[in-house]
Short mmCIF file of N, CA and C in Angstrom, two decimals:
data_model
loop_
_atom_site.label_atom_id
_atom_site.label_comp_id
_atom_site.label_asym_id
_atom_site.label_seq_id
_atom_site.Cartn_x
_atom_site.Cartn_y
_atom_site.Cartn_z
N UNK U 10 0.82 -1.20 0.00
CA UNK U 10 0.00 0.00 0.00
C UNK U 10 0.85 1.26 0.00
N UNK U 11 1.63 1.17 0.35
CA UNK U 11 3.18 2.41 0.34
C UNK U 11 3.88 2.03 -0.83
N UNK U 12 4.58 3.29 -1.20
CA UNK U 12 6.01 3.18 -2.28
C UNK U 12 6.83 2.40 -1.78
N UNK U 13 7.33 1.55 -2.48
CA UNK U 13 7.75 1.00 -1.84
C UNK U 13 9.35 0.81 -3.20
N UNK U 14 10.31 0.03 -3.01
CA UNK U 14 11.55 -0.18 -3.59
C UNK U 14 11.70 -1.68 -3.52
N UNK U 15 11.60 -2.30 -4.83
CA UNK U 15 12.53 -3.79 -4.62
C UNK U 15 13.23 -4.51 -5.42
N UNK U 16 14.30 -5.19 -4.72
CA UNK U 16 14.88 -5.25 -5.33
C UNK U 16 14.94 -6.81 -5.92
N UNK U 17 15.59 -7.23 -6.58
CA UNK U 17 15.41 -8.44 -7.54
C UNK U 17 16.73 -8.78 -7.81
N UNK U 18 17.98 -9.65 -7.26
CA UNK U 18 18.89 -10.11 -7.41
C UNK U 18 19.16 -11.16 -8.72
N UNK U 19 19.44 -10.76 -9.48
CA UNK U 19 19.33 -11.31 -10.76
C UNK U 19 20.39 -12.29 -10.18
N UNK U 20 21.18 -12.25 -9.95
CA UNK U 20 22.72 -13.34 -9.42
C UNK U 20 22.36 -14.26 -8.02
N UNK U 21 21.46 -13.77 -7.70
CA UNK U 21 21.39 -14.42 -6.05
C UNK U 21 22.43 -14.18 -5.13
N UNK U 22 23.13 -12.93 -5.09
CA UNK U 22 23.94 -12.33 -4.58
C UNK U 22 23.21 -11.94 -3.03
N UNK U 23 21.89 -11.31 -3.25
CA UNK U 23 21.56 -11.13 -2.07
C UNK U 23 20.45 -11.72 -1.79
N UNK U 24 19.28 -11.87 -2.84
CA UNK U 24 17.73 -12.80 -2.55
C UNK U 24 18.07 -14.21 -3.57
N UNK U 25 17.64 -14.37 -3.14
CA UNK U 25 17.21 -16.35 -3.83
C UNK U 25 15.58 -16.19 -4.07
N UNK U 26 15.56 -16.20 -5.38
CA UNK U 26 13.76 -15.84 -5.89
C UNK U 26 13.87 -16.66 -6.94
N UNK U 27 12.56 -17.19 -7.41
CA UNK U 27 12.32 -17.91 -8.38
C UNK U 27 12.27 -17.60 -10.04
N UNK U 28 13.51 -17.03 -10.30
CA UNK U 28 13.26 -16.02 -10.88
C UNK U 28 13.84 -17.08 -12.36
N UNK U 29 13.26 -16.69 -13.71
CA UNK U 29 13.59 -17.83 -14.63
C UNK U 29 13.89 -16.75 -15.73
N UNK U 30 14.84 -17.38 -16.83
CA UNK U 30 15.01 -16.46 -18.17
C UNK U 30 14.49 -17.25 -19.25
N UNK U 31 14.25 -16.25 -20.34
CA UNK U 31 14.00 -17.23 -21.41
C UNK U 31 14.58 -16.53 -22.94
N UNK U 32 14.94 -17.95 -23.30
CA UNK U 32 15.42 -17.48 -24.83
C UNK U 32 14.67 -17.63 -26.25
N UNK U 33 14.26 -16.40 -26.72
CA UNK U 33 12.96 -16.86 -27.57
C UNK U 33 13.94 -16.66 -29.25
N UNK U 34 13.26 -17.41 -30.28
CA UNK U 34 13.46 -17.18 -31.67
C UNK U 34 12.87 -15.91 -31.99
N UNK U 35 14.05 -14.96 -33.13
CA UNK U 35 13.28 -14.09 -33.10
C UNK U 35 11.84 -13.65 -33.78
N UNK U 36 10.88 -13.09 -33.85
CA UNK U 36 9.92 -13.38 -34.93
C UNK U 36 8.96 -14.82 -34.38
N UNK U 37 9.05 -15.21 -33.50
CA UNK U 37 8.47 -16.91 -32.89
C UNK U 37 8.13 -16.52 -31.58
N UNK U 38 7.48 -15.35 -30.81
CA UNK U 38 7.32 -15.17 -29.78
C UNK U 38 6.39 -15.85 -29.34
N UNK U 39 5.67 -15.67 -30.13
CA UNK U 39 4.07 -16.39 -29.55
C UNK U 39 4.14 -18.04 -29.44
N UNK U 40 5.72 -18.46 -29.66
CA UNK U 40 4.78 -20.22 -29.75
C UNK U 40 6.31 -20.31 -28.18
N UNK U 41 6.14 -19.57 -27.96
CA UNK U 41 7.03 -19.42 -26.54
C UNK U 41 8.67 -20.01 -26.53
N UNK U 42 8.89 -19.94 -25.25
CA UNK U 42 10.90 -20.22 -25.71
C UNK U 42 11.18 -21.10 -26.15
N UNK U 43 12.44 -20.74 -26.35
CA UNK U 43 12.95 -22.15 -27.29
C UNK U 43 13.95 -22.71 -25.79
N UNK U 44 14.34 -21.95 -24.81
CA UNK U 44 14.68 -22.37 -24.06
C UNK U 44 14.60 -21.62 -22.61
N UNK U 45 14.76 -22.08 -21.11
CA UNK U 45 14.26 -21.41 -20.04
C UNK U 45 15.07 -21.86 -19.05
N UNK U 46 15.73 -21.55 -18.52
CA UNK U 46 16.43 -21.56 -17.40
C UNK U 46 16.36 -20.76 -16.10
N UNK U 47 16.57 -21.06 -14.87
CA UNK U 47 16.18 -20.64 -13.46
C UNK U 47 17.71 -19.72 -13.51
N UNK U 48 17.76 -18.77 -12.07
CA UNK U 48 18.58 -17.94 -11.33
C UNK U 48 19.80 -18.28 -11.04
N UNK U 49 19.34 -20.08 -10.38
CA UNK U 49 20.70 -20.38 -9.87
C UNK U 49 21.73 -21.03 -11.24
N UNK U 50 20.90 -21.27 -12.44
CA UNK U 50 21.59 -21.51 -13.48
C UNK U 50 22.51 -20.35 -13.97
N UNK U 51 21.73 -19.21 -13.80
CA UNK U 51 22.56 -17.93 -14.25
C UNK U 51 23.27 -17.44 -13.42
N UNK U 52 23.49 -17.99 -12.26
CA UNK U 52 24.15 -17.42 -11.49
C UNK U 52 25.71 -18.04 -11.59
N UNK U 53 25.46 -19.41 -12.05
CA UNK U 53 26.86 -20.15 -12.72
C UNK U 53 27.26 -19.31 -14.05
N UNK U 54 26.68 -18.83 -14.92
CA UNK U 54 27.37 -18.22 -16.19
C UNK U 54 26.52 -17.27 -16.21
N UNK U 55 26.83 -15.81 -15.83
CA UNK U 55 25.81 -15.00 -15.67
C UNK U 55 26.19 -13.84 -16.65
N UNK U 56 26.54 -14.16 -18.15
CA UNK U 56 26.45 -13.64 -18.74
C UNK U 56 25.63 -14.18 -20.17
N UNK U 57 24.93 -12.68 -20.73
CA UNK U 57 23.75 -13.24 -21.42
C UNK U 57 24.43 -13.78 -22.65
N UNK U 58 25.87 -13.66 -23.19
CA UNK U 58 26.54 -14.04 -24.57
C UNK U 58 26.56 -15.91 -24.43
N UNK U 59 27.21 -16.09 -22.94
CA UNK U 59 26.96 -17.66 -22.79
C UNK U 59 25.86 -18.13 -22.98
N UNK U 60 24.76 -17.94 -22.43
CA UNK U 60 23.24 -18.45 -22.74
C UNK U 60 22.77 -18.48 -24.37
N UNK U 61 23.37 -16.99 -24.99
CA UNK U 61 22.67 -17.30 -26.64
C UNK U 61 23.99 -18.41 -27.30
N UNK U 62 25.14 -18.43 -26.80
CA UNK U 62 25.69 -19.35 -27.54
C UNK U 62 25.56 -20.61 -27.25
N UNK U 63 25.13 -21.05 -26.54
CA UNK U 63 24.56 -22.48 -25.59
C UNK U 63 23.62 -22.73 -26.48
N UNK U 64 22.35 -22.37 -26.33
CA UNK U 64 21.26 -22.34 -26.78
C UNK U 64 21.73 -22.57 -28.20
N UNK U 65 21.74 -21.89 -29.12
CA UNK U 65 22.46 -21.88 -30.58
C UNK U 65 22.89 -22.98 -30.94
N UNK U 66 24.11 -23.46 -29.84
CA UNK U 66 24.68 -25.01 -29.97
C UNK U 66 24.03 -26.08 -29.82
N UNK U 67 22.81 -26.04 -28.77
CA UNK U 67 22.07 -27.20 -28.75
C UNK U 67 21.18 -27.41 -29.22
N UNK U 68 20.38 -26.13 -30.12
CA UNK U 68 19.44 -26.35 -30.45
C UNK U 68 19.53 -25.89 -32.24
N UNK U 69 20.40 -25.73 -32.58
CA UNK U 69 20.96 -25.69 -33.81
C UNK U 69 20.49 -24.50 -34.88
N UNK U 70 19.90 -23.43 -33.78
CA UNK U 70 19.59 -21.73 -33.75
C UNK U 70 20.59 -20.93 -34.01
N UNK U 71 20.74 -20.67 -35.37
CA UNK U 71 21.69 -19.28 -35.28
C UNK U 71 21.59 -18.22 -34.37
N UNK U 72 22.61 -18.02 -34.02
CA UNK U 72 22.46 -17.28 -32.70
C UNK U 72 21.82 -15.72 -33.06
N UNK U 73 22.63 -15.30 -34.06
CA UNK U 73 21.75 -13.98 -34.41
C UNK U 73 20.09 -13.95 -34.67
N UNK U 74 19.02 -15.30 -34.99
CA UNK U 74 17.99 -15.63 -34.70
C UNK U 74 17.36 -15.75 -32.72
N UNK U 75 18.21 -15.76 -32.13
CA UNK U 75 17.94 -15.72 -30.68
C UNK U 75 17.85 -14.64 -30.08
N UNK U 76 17.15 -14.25 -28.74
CA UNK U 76 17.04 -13.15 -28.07
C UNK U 76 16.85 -13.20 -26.93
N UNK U 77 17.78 -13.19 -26.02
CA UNK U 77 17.16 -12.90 -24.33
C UNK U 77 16.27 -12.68 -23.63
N UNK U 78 15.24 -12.96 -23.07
CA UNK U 78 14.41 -12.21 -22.66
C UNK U 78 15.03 -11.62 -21.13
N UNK U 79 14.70 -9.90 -21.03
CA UNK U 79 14.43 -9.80 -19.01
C UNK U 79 13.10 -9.80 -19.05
N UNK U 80 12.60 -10.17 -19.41
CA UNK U 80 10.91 -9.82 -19.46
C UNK U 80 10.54 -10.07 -18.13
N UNK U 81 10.99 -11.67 -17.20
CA UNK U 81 10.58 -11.91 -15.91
C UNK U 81 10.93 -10.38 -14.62
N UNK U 82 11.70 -9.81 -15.24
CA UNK U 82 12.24 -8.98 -14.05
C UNK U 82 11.32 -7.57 -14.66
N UNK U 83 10.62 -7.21 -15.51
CA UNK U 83 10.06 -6.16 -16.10
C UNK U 83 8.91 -5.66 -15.03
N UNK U 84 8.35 -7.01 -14.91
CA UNK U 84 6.86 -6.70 -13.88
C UNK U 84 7.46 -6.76 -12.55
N UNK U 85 7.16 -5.68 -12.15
CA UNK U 85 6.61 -5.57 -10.56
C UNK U 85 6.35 -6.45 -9.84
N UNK U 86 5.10 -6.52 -10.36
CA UNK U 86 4.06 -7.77 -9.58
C UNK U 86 4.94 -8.88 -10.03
N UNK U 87 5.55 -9.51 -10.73
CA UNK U 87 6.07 -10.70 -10.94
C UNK U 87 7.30 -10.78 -10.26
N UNK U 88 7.94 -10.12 -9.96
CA UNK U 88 8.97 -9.58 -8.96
C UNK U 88 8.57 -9.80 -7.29
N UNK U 89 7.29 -9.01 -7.20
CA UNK U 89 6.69 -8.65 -5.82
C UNK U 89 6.56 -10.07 -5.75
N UNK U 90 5.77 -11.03 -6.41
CA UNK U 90 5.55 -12.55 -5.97
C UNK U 90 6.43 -13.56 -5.95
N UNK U 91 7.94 -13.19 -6.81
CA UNK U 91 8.67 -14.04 -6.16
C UNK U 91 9.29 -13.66 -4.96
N UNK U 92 9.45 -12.45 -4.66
CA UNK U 92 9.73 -12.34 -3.37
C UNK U 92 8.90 -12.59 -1.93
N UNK U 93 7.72 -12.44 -2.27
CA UNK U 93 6.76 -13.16 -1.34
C UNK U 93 7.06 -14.42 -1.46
N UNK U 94 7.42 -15.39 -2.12
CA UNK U 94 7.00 -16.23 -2.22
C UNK U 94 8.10 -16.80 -1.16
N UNK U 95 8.95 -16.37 -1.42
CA UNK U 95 10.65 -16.93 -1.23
C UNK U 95 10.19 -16.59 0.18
N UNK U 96 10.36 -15.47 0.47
CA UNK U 96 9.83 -15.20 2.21
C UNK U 96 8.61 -16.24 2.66
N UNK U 97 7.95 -16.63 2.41
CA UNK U 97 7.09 -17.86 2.42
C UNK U 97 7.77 -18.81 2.78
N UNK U 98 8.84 -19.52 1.98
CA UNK U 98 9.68 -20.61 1.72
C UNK U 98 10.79 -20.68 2.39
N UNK U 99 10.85 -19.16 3.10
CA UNK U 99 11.97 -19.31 4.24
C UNK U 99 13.67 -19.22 3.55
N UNK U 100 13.70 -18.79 1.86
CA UNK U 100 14.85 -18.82 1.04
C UNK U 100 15.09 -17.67 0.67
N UNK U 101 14.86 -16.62 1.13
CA UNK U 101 14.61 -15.59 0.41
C UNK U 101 15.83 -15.09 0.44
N UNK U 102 16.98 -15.16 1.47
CA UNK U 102 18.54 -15.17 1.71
C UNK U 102 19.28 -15.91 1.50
N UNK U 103 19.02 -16.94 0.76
CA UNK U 103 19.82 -18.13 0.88
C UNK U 103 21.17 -17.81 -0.38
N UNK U 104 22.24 -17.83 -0.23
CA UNK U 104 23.03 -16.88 -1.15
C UNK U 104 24.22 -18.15 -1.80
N UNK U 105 23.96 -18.90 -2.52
CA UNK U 105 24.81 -19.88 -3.28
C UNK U 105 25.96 -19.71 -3.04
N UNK U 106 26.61 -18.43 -2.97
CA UNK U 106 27.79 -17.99 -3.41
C UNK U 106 29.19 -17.89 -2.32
N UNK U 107 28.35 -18.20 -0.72
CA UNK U 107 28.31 -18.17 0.12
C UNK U 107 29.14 -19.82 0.75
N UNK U 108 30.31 -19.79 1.47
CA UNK U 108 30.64 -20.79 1.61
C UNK U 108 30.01 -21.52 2.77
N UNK U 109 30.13 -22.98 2.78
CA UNK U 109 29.25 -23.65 3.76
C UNK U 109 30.48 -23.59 4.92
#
């Protein structure tokens, strides 16, 4: 109900959220990704050049046909609910990066 600020750890540096990417063909949006991967995947190669050349290689997509999406991190509300959610789940700190 207040302004509020949040934030969305794309790396899991500081929140652990359910947060997923996706790699669509370009021109092929509507029949959805060609591929989708979670946070803690990107948090191992967290750059977007590795993901389109991955993708490309396995799925035999010229890469200049591929495109990143941030679309998950665009909305608010899709933001606001993984962070609820994670606070729910008791993970919302849980920081990979972090030695045991």
């Amino acid at each position: 109900t207040k302004p509020s600020i949040v934030f969305n750890d794309i790396d899991r540096n500081i929140l652990s959220v359910n947060a997923v990417f996706d790699i669509f063909k370009r021109g092929h949006a509507a029949e959805g990704p060609v591929f989708t991967f979670n946070q803690v995947d990107f948090a191992q190669h967290p750059t977007v050049d590795y993901w389109l050349d991955k993708v490309s290689s396995e799925k035999g997509i010229p890469r200049h046909e591929l495109y990143f999406s941030w679309a998950h991190f665009d909305d608010p509300d899709v933001i606001r609910r993984d962070i609820l959610e994670a606070l729910h789940k008791g993970r919302i700190a849980a920081n990979p990066h972090l030695s045991a």
